[in-house]
Short mmCIF file of C-alpha atoms in Angstrom, two decimals:
data_model
loop_
_atom_site.label_atom_id
_atom_site.label_comp_id
_atom_site.label_asym_id
_atom_site.label_seq_id
_atom_site.Cartn_x
_atom_site.Cartn_y
_atom_site.Cartn_z
CA MET A 28 22.00 1.84 -0.03
CA PHE A 29 20.47 5.01 -1.54
CA GLU A 30 19.42 8.48 -0.44
CA ILE A 31 15.77 8.22 0.59
CA GLY A 32 15.04 11.94 0.72
CA ASN A 33 16.97 12.96 -2.41
CA SER A 34 15.38 10.15 -4.42
CA LEU A 35 11.87 11.29 -3.45
CA ARG A 36 12.70 14.93 -4.19
CA GLU A 37 14.15 14.10 -7.62
CA ALA A 38 11.06 12.06 -8.56
CA ARG A 39 8.76 14.93 -7.48
CA LEU A 40 10.72 17.59 -9.40
CA ARG A 41 10.96 15.33 -12.45
CA GLN A 42 7.15 15.19 -12.59
CA GLY A 43 6.71 18.90 -11.88
CA LEU A 44 4.62 18.31 -8.74
CA ASP A 45 4.32 20.72 -5.81
CA PHE A 46 3.37 20.11 -2.18
CA PRO A 47 -0.24 21.44 -2.26
CA GLU A 48 -1.04 19.03 -5.10
CA LEU A 49 0.76 16.16 -3.35
CA GLU A 50 -0.97 16.91 -0.05
CA GLN A 51 -4.36 16.61 -1.74
CA GLY A 52 -3.42 13.45 -3.66
CA THR A 53 -1.74 11.54 -0.82
CA LYS A 54 -3.85 12.90 2.08
CA ILE A 55 -0.54 13.52 3.93
CA ARG A 56 0.26 16.96 5.37
CA GLY A 57 2.85 18.95 3.46
CA LYS A 58 5.18 19.34 6.45
CA TYR A 59 5.43 15.54 6.74
CA LEU A 60 6.21 15.19 3.01
CA ARG A 61 8.98 17.78 3.40
CA ALA A 62 10.28 15.91 6.44
CA LEU A 63 10.50 12.69 4.39
CA GLU A 64 12.49 14.47 1.66
CA ASP A 65 14.81 16.03 4.30
CA GLU A 66 15.06 12.67 6.15
CA GLN A 67 13.90 14.40 9.33
CA PHE A 68 11.94 11.36 10.49
CA ASP A 69 11.74 12.58 14.09
CA VAL A 70 9.18 15.18 12.96
CA LEU A 71 6.62 12.38 12.47
CA PRO A 72 4.81 11.01 15.56
CA ALA A 73 6.14 7.42 15.44
CA GLN A 74 7.96 4.86 13.28
CA THR A 75 4.67 3.37 12.10
CA TYR A 76 3.70 6.77 10.68
CA VAL A 77 7.09 7.10 8.97
CA LYS A 78 6.75 3.72 7.26
CA GLY A 79 3.14 4.28 6.19
CA PHE A 80 3.75 7.82 4.87
CA LEU A 81 6.99 6.75 3.18
CA ARG A 82 5.27 3.87 1.35
CA SER A 83 2.29 6.05 0.26
CA TYR A 84 4.46 8.96 -0.92
CA ALA A 85 6.84 6.73 -2.91
CA GLU A 86 4.01 4.81 -4.62
CA TYR A 87 2.22 8.09 -5.49
CA LEU A 88 5.39 9.16 -7.30
CA GLY A 89 5.42 5.85 -9.19
CA LEU A 90 8.24 4.33 -7.12
CA ASP A 91 8.56 1.03 -5.23
CA GLY A 92 7.17 1.83 -1.76
CA GLN A 93 8.43 -1.40 -0.14
CA LEU A 94 11.98 -0.63 -1.29
CA TYR A 95 11.90 2.67 0.60
CA VAL A 96 10.44 1.08 3.73
CA ASP A 97 13.16 -1.60 3.68
CA GLU A 98 15.86 1.05 3.31
CA TYR A 99 14.39 3.01 6.23
CA ASN A 100 14.28 -0.13 8.40
CA SER A 101 17.90 -1.02 7.64
CA ARG A 102 19.25 2.46 8.38
CA PHE A 103 17.05 4.04 11.03
CA VAL A 104 15.05 1.41 12.93
CA VAL A 105 16.93 0.24 16.03
CA GLY A 106 14.18 -1.82 17.69
CA GLU A 107 10.53 -2.55 17.07
CA GLU A 108 7.97 -0.73 19.16
CA GLU A 109 6.92 -2.87 22.11
CA PRO A 110 3.21 -3.68 22.14
CA GLN A 111 1.30 -2.88 25.31
CA SER A 112 0.87 -5.91 27.51
CA ARG A 113 -2.68 -6.87 28.33
CA PRO A 114 -3.57 -7.80 31.92
CA ARG A 115 -4.50 -11.43 32.39
CA ARG A 116 -8.09 -12.18 33.18
CA SER A 117 -8.55 -14.05 36.43
CA ALA A 118 -10.83 -17.06 36.39
CA SER A 119 -14.33 -16.18 37.53
CA PRO A 120 -15.45 -17.62 40.92
CA ALA A 121 -18.37 -19.43 39.30
CA ARG A 122 -16.09 -21.35 36.91
CA GLY A 123 -13.75 -22.27 39.80
CA VAL A 124 -16.69 -23.72 41.76
CA GLN A 125 -17.81 -25.77 38.74
CA VAL A 126 -14.33 -27.25 38.21
CA GLN A 127 -14.02 -28.07 41.93
CA SER A 128 -17.43 -29.82 41.93
CA ARG A 129 -16.45 -31.95 38.93
CA VAL A 130 -13.18 -32.98 40.57
CA VAL A 131 -15.05 -34.06 43.74
CA LEU A 132 -17.56 -36.05 41.64
CA LEU A 133 -14.76 -37.77 39.75
CA THR A 134 -13.04 -38.72 43.03
CA LEU A 135 -16.25 -40.23 44.47
CA LEU A 136 -16.89 -42.26 41.31
CA VAL A 137 -13.37 -43.67 41.34
CA ILE A 138 -13.67 -44.67 45.03
CA VAL A 139 -17.03 -46.43 44.45
CA ALA A 140 -15.71 -48.26 41.41
CA TRP A 141 -12.65 -49.62 43.26
CA THR A 142 -14.81 -50.63 46.27
CA ARG A 143 -17.03 -52.74 43.99
CA GLY A 144 -14.02 -54.18 42.16
CA GLU A 145 -15.12 -52.71 38.84
CA PRO A 146 -12.68 -49.96 37.92
CA GLN A 147 -14.07 -47.82 35.13
CA GLN A 148 -12.78 -44.84 33.26
CA VAL A 149 -15.05 -41.91 33.84
CA THR A 150 -14.63 -38.63 32.04
CA PRO A 151 -16.81 -35.85 33.47
CA VAL A 152 -18.59 -33.61 31.02
CA GLY A 153 -16.59 -30.55 30.17
CA LEU A 154 -13.14 -31.94 31.11
CA GLY A 155 -12.41 -33.73 27.81
CA SER A 156 -9.66 -32.49 25.53
CA PRO A 157 -10.93 -29.82 23.09
CA LYS A 158 -11.06 -30.56 19.38
CA ALA A 159 -8.31 -29.05 17.32
CA THR A 160 -9.47 -26.12 15.22
CA THR A 161 -8.05 -25.74 11.74
CA HIS A 162 -7.54 -22.18 10.55
CA GLN A 163 -7.40 -21.62 6.82
CA THR A 164 -5.37 -18.68 5.57
CA PRO A 165 -7.33 -16.70 2.97
CA VAL A 166 -5.67 -16.37 -0.41
CA VAL A 167 -5.21 -12.73 -1.34
CA PRO A 168 -4.94 -12.14 -5.10
CA ALA A 169 -1.86 -10.25 -6.22
CA ALA A 170 -2.47 -6.62 -7.18
CA LYS A 171 -2.26 -5.92 -10.91
CA PRO A 172 0.25 -3.26 -12.02
CA SER A 173 -1.31 0.09 -12.90
CA VAL A 174 -0.49 3.01 -15.18
CA ARG A 175 0.29 6.43 -13.72
CA LEU A 176 0.93 8.83 -16.60
CA LEU A 177 1.78 12.54 -16.26
CA VAL A 178 1.42 14.51 -19.51
CA LYS A 179 2.77 18.08 -19.77
CA ALA A 180 2.74 20.46 -22.78
CA SER A 181 6.23 21.85 -22.34
CA ARG A 182 7.11 22.92 -25.91
CA GLY A 183 3.73 24.08 -27.22
CA PRO A 184 0.03 23.18 -27.41
CA CYS A 185 -1.14 19.64 -28.13
CA TRP A 186 -4.64 18.21 -28.71
CA LEU A 187 -5.29 14.79 -27.23
CA GLN A 188 -8.05 12.35 -26.37
CA VAL A 189 -7.51 9.82 -23.57
CA HIS A 190 -9.59 6.63 -23.19
CA LYS A 191 -9.51 4.29 -20.20
CA THR A 192 -8.74 0.57 -20.77
CA SER A 193 -9.51 0.44 -24.52
CA ALA A 194 -10.17 2.54 -27.62
CA THR A 195 -13.89 2.45 -26.84
CA GLY A 196 -13.53 2.85 -23.08
CA PRO A 197 -14.61 5.88 -21.03
CA ILE A 198 -13.03 9.20 -22.09
CA LEU A 199 -10.85 10.61 -19.32
CA PHE A 200 -9.84 13.76 -21.20
CA GLN A 201 -10.49 15.42 -24.56
CA GLY A 202 -9.16 18.82 -25.55
CA THR A 203 -6.04 20.92 -26.05
CA LEU A 204 -3.28 21.29 -23.50
CA ASP A 205 -1.76 24.74 -23.80
CA GLN A 206 1.94 25.24 -23.18
CA GLY A 207 2.72 24.78 -19.48
CA GLN A 208 -0.47 22.82 -18.70
CA LYS A 209 -0.38 19.22 -17.48
CA GLN A 210 -2.73 16.30 -16.76
CA LEU A 211 -2.37 13.17 -14.64
CA PHE A 212 -4.08 9.90 -15.67
CA THR A 213 -4.29 6.61 -13.75
CA ALA A 214 -5.75 3.32 -15.02
CA ARG A 215 -4.81 -0.27 -15.84
CA LYS A 216 -4.37 0.75 -19.49
CA LEU A 217 -4.72 3.96 -21.55
CA TRP A 218 -5.43 4.72 -25.23
CA ILE A 219 -4.26 8.18 -26.32
CA THR A 220 -4.80 9.95 -29.65
CA LEU A 221 -2.81 13.20 -30.13
CA ASP A 222 -1.65 15.51 -32.92
CA ARG A 223 1.67 17.00 -31.73
CA PRO A 224 3.52 14.47 -29.58
CA GLU A 225 6.77 16.44 -30.01
CA ASN A 226 5.32 19.16 -27.74
CA LEU A 227 4.67 16.78 -24.86
CA VAL A 228 6.76 15.49 -21.98
CA THR A 229 5.41 12.22 -20.54
CA VAL A 230 6.36 10.58 -17.25
CA LEU A 231 5.18 6.96 -16.89
CA ASN A 232 5.35 5.54 -13.35
CA GLY A 233 8.14 7.94 -12.39
CA ARG A 234 10.18 7.57 -15.60
CA THR A 235 10.31 10.01 -18.51
CA ARG A 236 9.26 8.44 -21.83
CA LEU A 237 9.83 9.66 -25.41
CA LEU A 238 6.91 9.66 -27.86
CA PRO A 239 7.04 8.98 -31.63
CA VAL A 240 6.73 12.22 -33.61
CA GLY A 241 5.00 13.23 -36.84
CA GLY A 242 1.24 13.39 -37.54
CA VAL A 243 -1.72 12.19 -35.53
CA LYS A 244 -0.78 9.25 -33.33
CA THR A 245 -2.77 6.67 -31.40
CA LEU A 246 -0.75 5.21 -28.56
CA ILE A 247 -1.33 2.39 -26.06
CA VAL A 248 0.04 2.96 -22.55
CA THR A 249 0.66 0.00 -20.21
CA PRO A 250 2.86 -0.35 -17.09
CA ARG A 251 5.61 -1.70 -19.39
CA GLY A 252 5.72 1.32 -21.69
CA ILE A 253 4.14 3.33 -24.52
CA ARG A 254 3.69 1.86 -28.01
CA PRO A 255 1.77 2.75 -31.20
CA ALA A 256 -1.63 1.13 -31.65
CA VAL A 257 -1.74 -1.45 -34.45
#
């Protein structure tokens, strides 16, 4: 068991994020994000909204969204919301007349067959057993882990160049981060070249990472961590 609200708040403060930025990134209103951090779940319209917002907010902060939903279910969900019952459709008069006509026809055929001494099995059209339908469940490929990297110049300026996927991939950023400035990058993989790594604070998928210091560095960032390029 863990504190849902405090854990979300600590992850947000650790990354230096504020509610206007989070509201734009998650598409969730700021008052609902505050309610999640304060564990005031009754502010949200329904349990389905709580679970959806909780999963989206946690994953945006680089956390395991399903873990937070499971914790919410175990502590706060008493019973599942009952689905609205649908009224049964009554059989149309036309179909009832057709079924009645077929039953009468079947009865007459059986009587004639027994009168002639030639009992036969007669199955009227439309009354046979339906063929079984096989439903195939589509195979959904598992989602690949992604990189969510927050870079902040906390101790001084730092020049950096960020490529997506590979060293020759599209450039996501190129320039100097002045002290206090920050950038957020998301991709499957990142290549970063920088001159003063000691001035940076990096947060990879919600966890602070230390960078090697000294001279110009080229680093490879994956969901597992940050390492120098060979």
